[in-house]
Short mmCIF file of C-alpha atoms and ligand atoms in Angstrom, two decimals:
data_model
loop_
_atom_site.label_atom_id
_atom_site.label_comp_id
_atom_site.label_asym_id
_atom_site.label_seq_id
_atom_site.Cartn_x
_atom_site.Cartn_y
_atom_site.Cartn_z
CA UNK A 1 93.72 83.03 111.01
CA UNK A 2 96.35 80.63 109.80
CA UNK A 3 98.75 83.08 108.32
CA UNK A 4 101.22 82.18 105.56
CA UNK A 5 103.73 79.34 105.67
CA UNK A 6 106.87 78.37 103.68
CA UNK A 7 106.31 76.06 100.78
CA UNK A 8 108.47 72.96 100.25
CA UNK A 9 111.10 74.94 98.16
CA UNK A 10 111.37 77.76 100.77
CA UNK A 11 111.16 80.20 97.89
CA UNK A 12 107.73 81.45 98.74
CA UNK A 13 104.98 81.57 101.40
CA UNK A 14 101.40 80.58 100.87
CA UNK A 15 98.29 80.38 102.99
CA UNK A 16 97.11 76.87 103.98
CA UNK A 17 93.65 78.24 104.51
CA UNK A 18 93.41 79.85 101.02
CA UNK A 19 94.95 76.66 99.48
CA UNK A 20 92.15 74.67 100.98
CA UNK A 21 89.37 77.09 100.18
CA UNK A 22 90.47 77.94 96.65
CA UNK A 23 92.06 74.87 95.00
CA UNK A 24 92.41 76.61 91.56
CA UNK A 25 94.13 79.70 92.94
CA UNK A 26 97.83 80.57 93.28
CA UNK A 27 98.49 83.25 95.90
CA UNK A 28 102.12 83.42 96.93
CA UNK A 29 104.63 85.79 98.60
CA UNK A 30 108.28 85.20 97.71
CA UNK A 31 110.96 84.98 100.35
CA UNK A 32 114.56 86.20 99.98
CA UNK A 33 115.82 82.58 99.94
CA UNK A 34 116.74 80.07 97.23
CA UNK A 35 117.86 82.53 94.50
CA UNK A 36 121.06 83.37 92.66
CA UNK A 37 121.48 87.11 93.39
CA UNK A 38 124.54 88.29 95.32
CA UNK A 39 125.37 90.89 97.97
CA UNK A 40 122.50 93.11 99.14
CA UNK A 41 120.24 91.09 96.90
CA UNK A 42 121.05 87.65 98.37
CA UNK A 43 119.52 85.72 97.16
CA UNK A 44 116.01 85.71 95.65
CA UNK A 45 115.60 89.35 94.55
CA UNK A 46 112.73 89.64 92.14
CA UNK A 47 112.98 93.35 91.49
CA UNK A 48 114.43 94.42 88.07
CA UNK A 49 114.64 98.11 88.95
CA UNK A 50 117.02 98.03 91.98
CA UNK A 51 120.43 97.62 90.08
CA UNK A 52 120.83 93.92 90.60
CA UNK A 53 122.17 91.83 87.70
CA UNK A 54 119.21 91.51 85.27
CA UNK A 55 119.97 87.89 84.35
CA UNK A 56 119.98 86.94 88.03
CA UNK A 57 116.59 88.55 88.61
CA UNK A 58 115.10 86.79 85.60
CA UNK A 59 116.50 83.40 86.76
CA UNK A 60 115.01 84.14 90.26
CA UNK A 61 111.62 84.88 88.73
CA UNK A 62 111.68 81.83 86.48
CA UNK A 63 112.63 79.71 89.48
CA UNK A 64 109.71 80.97 91.55
CA UNK A 65 107.31 80.59 88.63
CA UNK A 66 108.46 76.99 88.08
CA UNK A 67 108.26 76.16 91.78
CA UNK A 68 104.63 77.35 91.92
CA UNK A 69 103.60 75.59 88.69
CA UNK A 70 103.68 78.54 86.33
CA UNK A 71 105.55 79.87 83.26
CA UNK A 72 107.02 83.31 83.78
CA UNK A 73 105.57 84.43 80.42
CA UNK A 74 102.15 84.19 81.92
CA UNK A 75 102.96 86.67 84.67
CA UNK A 76 102.32 90.43 84.50
CA UNK A 77 104.40 93.05 86.26
CA UNK A 78 103.78 96.74 86.99
CA UNK A 79 105.80 99.97 87.18
CA UNK A 80 104.81 100.82 90.73
CA UNK A 81 104.72 104.46 91.86
CA UNK A 82 103.18 104.45 95.32
CA UNK A 83 99.95 105.73 93.82
CA UNK A 84 96.37 104.46 93.81
CA UNK A 85 95.97 103.70 90.14
CA UNK A 86 94.48 100.29 89.51
CA UNK A 87 94.45 98.55 86.13
CA UNK A 88 92.44 95.70 84.68
CA UNK A 89 94.68 93.28 82.69
CA UNK A 90 93.78 90.46 80.33
CA UNK A 91 95.51 87.60 78.63
CA UNK A 92 96.79 90.14 76.02
CA UNK A 93 99.06 91.50 78.74
CA UNK A 94 100.66 88.17 79.55
CA UNK A 95 104.38 88.46 80.08
CA UNK A 96 104.48 92.27 80.41
CA UNK A 97 107.48 93.34 82.41
CA UNK A 98 108.56 89.76 83.08
CA UNK A 99 112.01 90.22 81.60
CA UNK A 100 112.26 94.01 80.98
CA UNK A 101 111.15 96.65 83.46
CA UNK A 102 110.34 98.96 80.56
CA UNK A 103 107.68 96.54 79.43
CA UNK A 104 105.74 96.53 82.74
CA UNK A 105 102.22 98.05 83.02
CA UNK A 106 102.83 101.72 83.44
CA UNK A 107 102.26 103.55 86.73
CA UNK A 108 100.05 100.98 88.44
CA UNK A 109 99.96 99.86 92.08
CA UNK A 110 97.01 97.51 91.64
CA UNK A 111 96.31 94.88 88.99
CA UNK A 112 93.17 92.74 88.52
CA UNK A 113 91.70 90.42 85.97
CA UNK A 114 88.90 87.96 85.17
CA UNK A 115 91.18 85.88 82.87
CA UNK A 116 92.48 82.55 84.03
CA UNK A 117 96.03 81.42 83.55
CA UNK A 118 97.58 84.84 84.40
CA UNK A 119 99.82 85.60 87.42
CA UNK A 120 99.55 89.22 88.53
CA UNK A 121 102.80 90.20 90.21
CA UNK A 122 103.84 93.27 92.24
CA UNK A 123 107.13 93.84 94.14
CA UNK A 124 107.53 94.62 97.86
CA UNK A 125 110.16 95.42 100.49
CA UNK A 126 107.98 96.57 103.50
CA UNK A 127 104.78 97.82 101.80
CA UNK A 128 101.62 95.84 102.28
CA UNK A 129 100.60 93.25 99.67
CA UNK A 130 96.84 92.78 99.49
CA UNK A 131 95.45 89.87 97.55
CA UNK A 132 91.89 89.67 96.20
CA UNK A 133 89.90 86.72 94.92
CA UNK A 134 86.30 85.87 94.10
CA UNK A 135 85.82 82.32 92.87
CA UNK A 136 82.36 82.64 91.18
CA UNK A 137 83.42 85.32 88.67
CA UNK A 138 87.09 84.24 88.51
CA UNK A 139 88.20 87.66 89.76
CA UNK A 140 91.76 87.98 91.05
CA UNK A 141 93.74 91.04 91.99
CA UNK A 142 96.73 92.35 93.99
CA UNK A 143 97.56 95.80 95.35
CA UNK A 144 100.69 97.44 96.65
CA UNK A 145 99.91 99.57 99.69
CA UNK A 146 102.78 101.54 101.28
CA UNK A 147 101.79 104.37 103.58
CA UNK A 148 100.78 106.52 100.60
CA UNK A 149 98.70 103.80 98.90
CA UNK A 150 97.15 102.89 102.24
CA UNK A 151 96.04 106.33 103.21
CA UNK A 152 94.97 106.91 99.64
CA UNK A 153 92.74 103.82 99.97
CA UNK A 154 94.03 101.72 97.10
CA UNK A 155 92.19 98.73 98.50
CA UNK A 156 88.93 100.66 98.25
CA UNK A 157 89.71 101.47 94.64
CA UNK A 158 90.35 97.78 94.00
CA UNK A 159 86.92 96.83 95.42
CA UNK A 160 85.19 99.77 93.67
CA UNK A 161 86.48 98.62 90.28
CA UNK A 162 85.62 95.07 90.93
CA UNK A 163 82.12 95.99 91.97
CA UNK A 164 81.74 98.18 88.83
CA UNK A 165 82.69 95.04 86.80
CA UNK A 166 80.02 92.99 88.54
CA UNK A 167 81.77 91.32 91.47
CA UNK A 168 79.90 91.51 94.79
CA UNK A 169 82.17 93.07 97.51
CA UNK A 170 80.65 90.83 100.13
CA UNK A 171 81.87 87.81 98.14
CA UNK A 172 85.41 89.07 97.71
CA UNK A 173 88.08 87.34 99.77
CA UNK A 174 91.16 89.37 100.75
CA UNK A 175 94.52 88.46 102.21
CA UNK A 176 96.95 90.86 103.82
CA UNK A 177 100.51 89.52 103.38
CA UNK A 178 103.75 90.26 105.14
CA UNK A 179 104.83 93.93 105.45
CA UNK A 180 106.54 96.13 107.95
CA UNK A 181 104.67 95.81 111.21
CA UNK A 182 103.74 98.38 113.84
CA UNK A 183 106.66 96.87 115.88
CA UNK A 184 109.12 98.45 113.42
CA UNK A 185 107.22 101.39 111.85
CA UNK A 186 107.24 104.83 113.33
CA UNK A 187 105.67 107.81 111.55
CA UNK A 188 104.78 111.37 112.35
CA UNK A 189 101.63 113.55 112.13
CA UNK A 190 102.14 114.14 108.40
CA UNK A 191 101.18 110.53 107.82
CA UNK A 192 98.60 110.10 110.59
CA UNK A 193 96.57 113.10 109.52
CA UNK A 194 96.04 111.60 106.06
CA UNK A 195 94.36 108.43 107.35
CA UNK A 196 90.77 108.50 106.05
CA UNK A 197 88.56 109.79 108.90
CA UNK A 198 86.03 106.91 108.50
CA UNK A 199 88.61 104.50 109.95
CA UNK A 200 91.02 106.72 111.85
CA UNK A 201 89.26 106.10 115.13
CA UNK A 202 89.39 102.29 114.82
CA UNK A 203 91.31 100.58 117.54
CA UNK A 204 94.72 99.17 116.59
CA UNK A 205 95.57 101.33 113.58
CA UNK A 206 98.05 103.70 115.34
CA UNK A 207 99.37 104.50 118.77
CA UNK A 208 101.12 107.63 119.85
CA UNK A 209 104.54 106.87 121.49
CA UNK A 210 105.81 110.37 122.03
CA UNK A 211 105.17 113.89 120.74
CA UNK A 212 104.50 113.66 116.97
CA UNK A 213 105.57 110.02 116.91
CA UNK A 214 103.23 107.09 116.23
CA UNK A 215 103.42 103.34 115.70
CA UNK A 216 101.43 102.71 112.58
CA UNK A 217 99.80 99.35 111.70
CA UNK A 218 99.47 99.40 107.93
CA UNK A 219 97.98 95.86 107.89
CA UNK A 220 95.17 96.85 110.22
CA UNK A 221 94.61 100.15 108.36
CA UNK A 222 94.13 98.20 105.10
CA UNK A 223 91.87 95.64 106.86
CA UNK A 224 89.58 98.43 108.15
CA UNK A 225 89.51 100.06 104.69
CA UNK A 226 88.57 96.74 103.10
CA UNK A 227 85.67 96.38 105.61
CA UNK A 228 84.62 100.01 104.87
CA UNK A 229 84.48 99.18 101.19
CA UNK A 230 82.18 96.23 101.74
CA UNK A 231 84.44 93.22 102.18
CA UNK A 232 83.28 91.02 105.08
CA UNK A 233 85.66 90.86 108.01
CA UNK A 234 85.43 87.01 108.10
CA UNK A 235 86.64 87.01 104.46
CA UNK A 236 89.92 88.84 105.31
CA UNK A 237 92.96 86.61 106.02
CA UNK A 238 95.84 88.31 107.94
CA UNK A 239 99.40 87.03 107.62
CA UNK A 240 100.37 89.16 110.62
CA UNK A 241 104.10 88.95 109.60
CA UNK A 242 106.65 91.79 109.91
CA UNK A 243 109.18 91.96 107.05
CA UNK A 244 111.71 93.79 109.30
CA UNK A 245 111.47 91.32 112.23
CA UNK A 246 111.77 88.23 109.95
CA UNK A 247 115.37 88.85 108.82
CA UNK A 248 115.65 85.12 107.83
CA UNK A 249 112.75 85.41 105.35
CA UNK A 250 112.38 88.83 103.98
CA UNK A 251 114.17 91.87 102.52
CA UNK A 252 113.18 95.10 104.37
CA UNK A 253 113.72 98.52 102.91
CA UNK A 254 113.78 100.21 106.33
CA UNK A 255 115.92 97.63 108.10
CA UNK A 256 118.39 97.38 105.23
CA UNK A 257 118.62 101.14 104.74
CA UNK A 258 117.27 101.00 101.24
CA UNK A 259 120.02 98.70 99.93
CA UNK A 260 117.96 95.53 99.47
CA UNK A 261 116.02 93.34 97.11
CA UNK A 262 112.24 92.89 96.48
CA UNK A 263 109.84 90.14 97.18
CA UNK A 264 106.89 89.44 94.84
CA UNK A 265 103.27 88.91 95.58
CA UNK A 266 101.67 86.86 92.80
CA UNK A 267 98.07 85.85 92.41
CA UNK A 268 96.13 84.14 89.67
CA UNK A 269 93.51 81.39 88.83
CA UNK A 270 95.18 78.49 87.09
CA UNK A 271 93.75 77.38 83.76
CA UNK A 272 92.92 73.84 84.80
ZN1 ZN B 1 108.76 94.23 113.27
#
């Protein structure tokens, strides 16, 4: 486990391990630094739907795309709803939602593709970003897993659709990016009782701290759900980072009381 490190421009994190293993792949998580947004959104807010200045957000997105070797018009964004709907996209979808929220892929919390030259992009401010890649078929995907998407097993749905399209689950590599950690995430029974029973007994997913209060480790929950769906444990990379603790790097919806920006997780195989 090597985690994710800042790139040269400080505008995104990437995994040195994945960069070595998959030379043709971009898999990044933006930071809150190096952008032009003001106030709550200082400074690299990449969310178009949070009442920031639209032109600032577009400039931030273009900046990150450029820094990571892409054109923003090759990236695809989604209208995320904390659901478990997963959508296959193709080169025909390039640029959807890049400059207008209304143009994003409707009601999707997971995107995947076999097409090269596309960056699949989802927005985050505590929820868990899960990246998927399989080099032989050129499969790439990303999922947005807050507590609802996590207990709803969106990662299992990602693997199920990939398998249906001919990707072997045991060849899929997954990476779990920065999200709110168990250090900063208390939930009650209402959440805990919805954890799929196949994994609810696994060590490290939750811990009771007092009556009807639990520390929940969403990253570990998603890791166990990936293993349950056929992804090999040794193919799962963990960032282990908490968005709330790393105030210098990340926006955090909980820490900032909802008045905050969004980071983006972006994945795609480059064309050459
Ligand atoms: Zn924390």
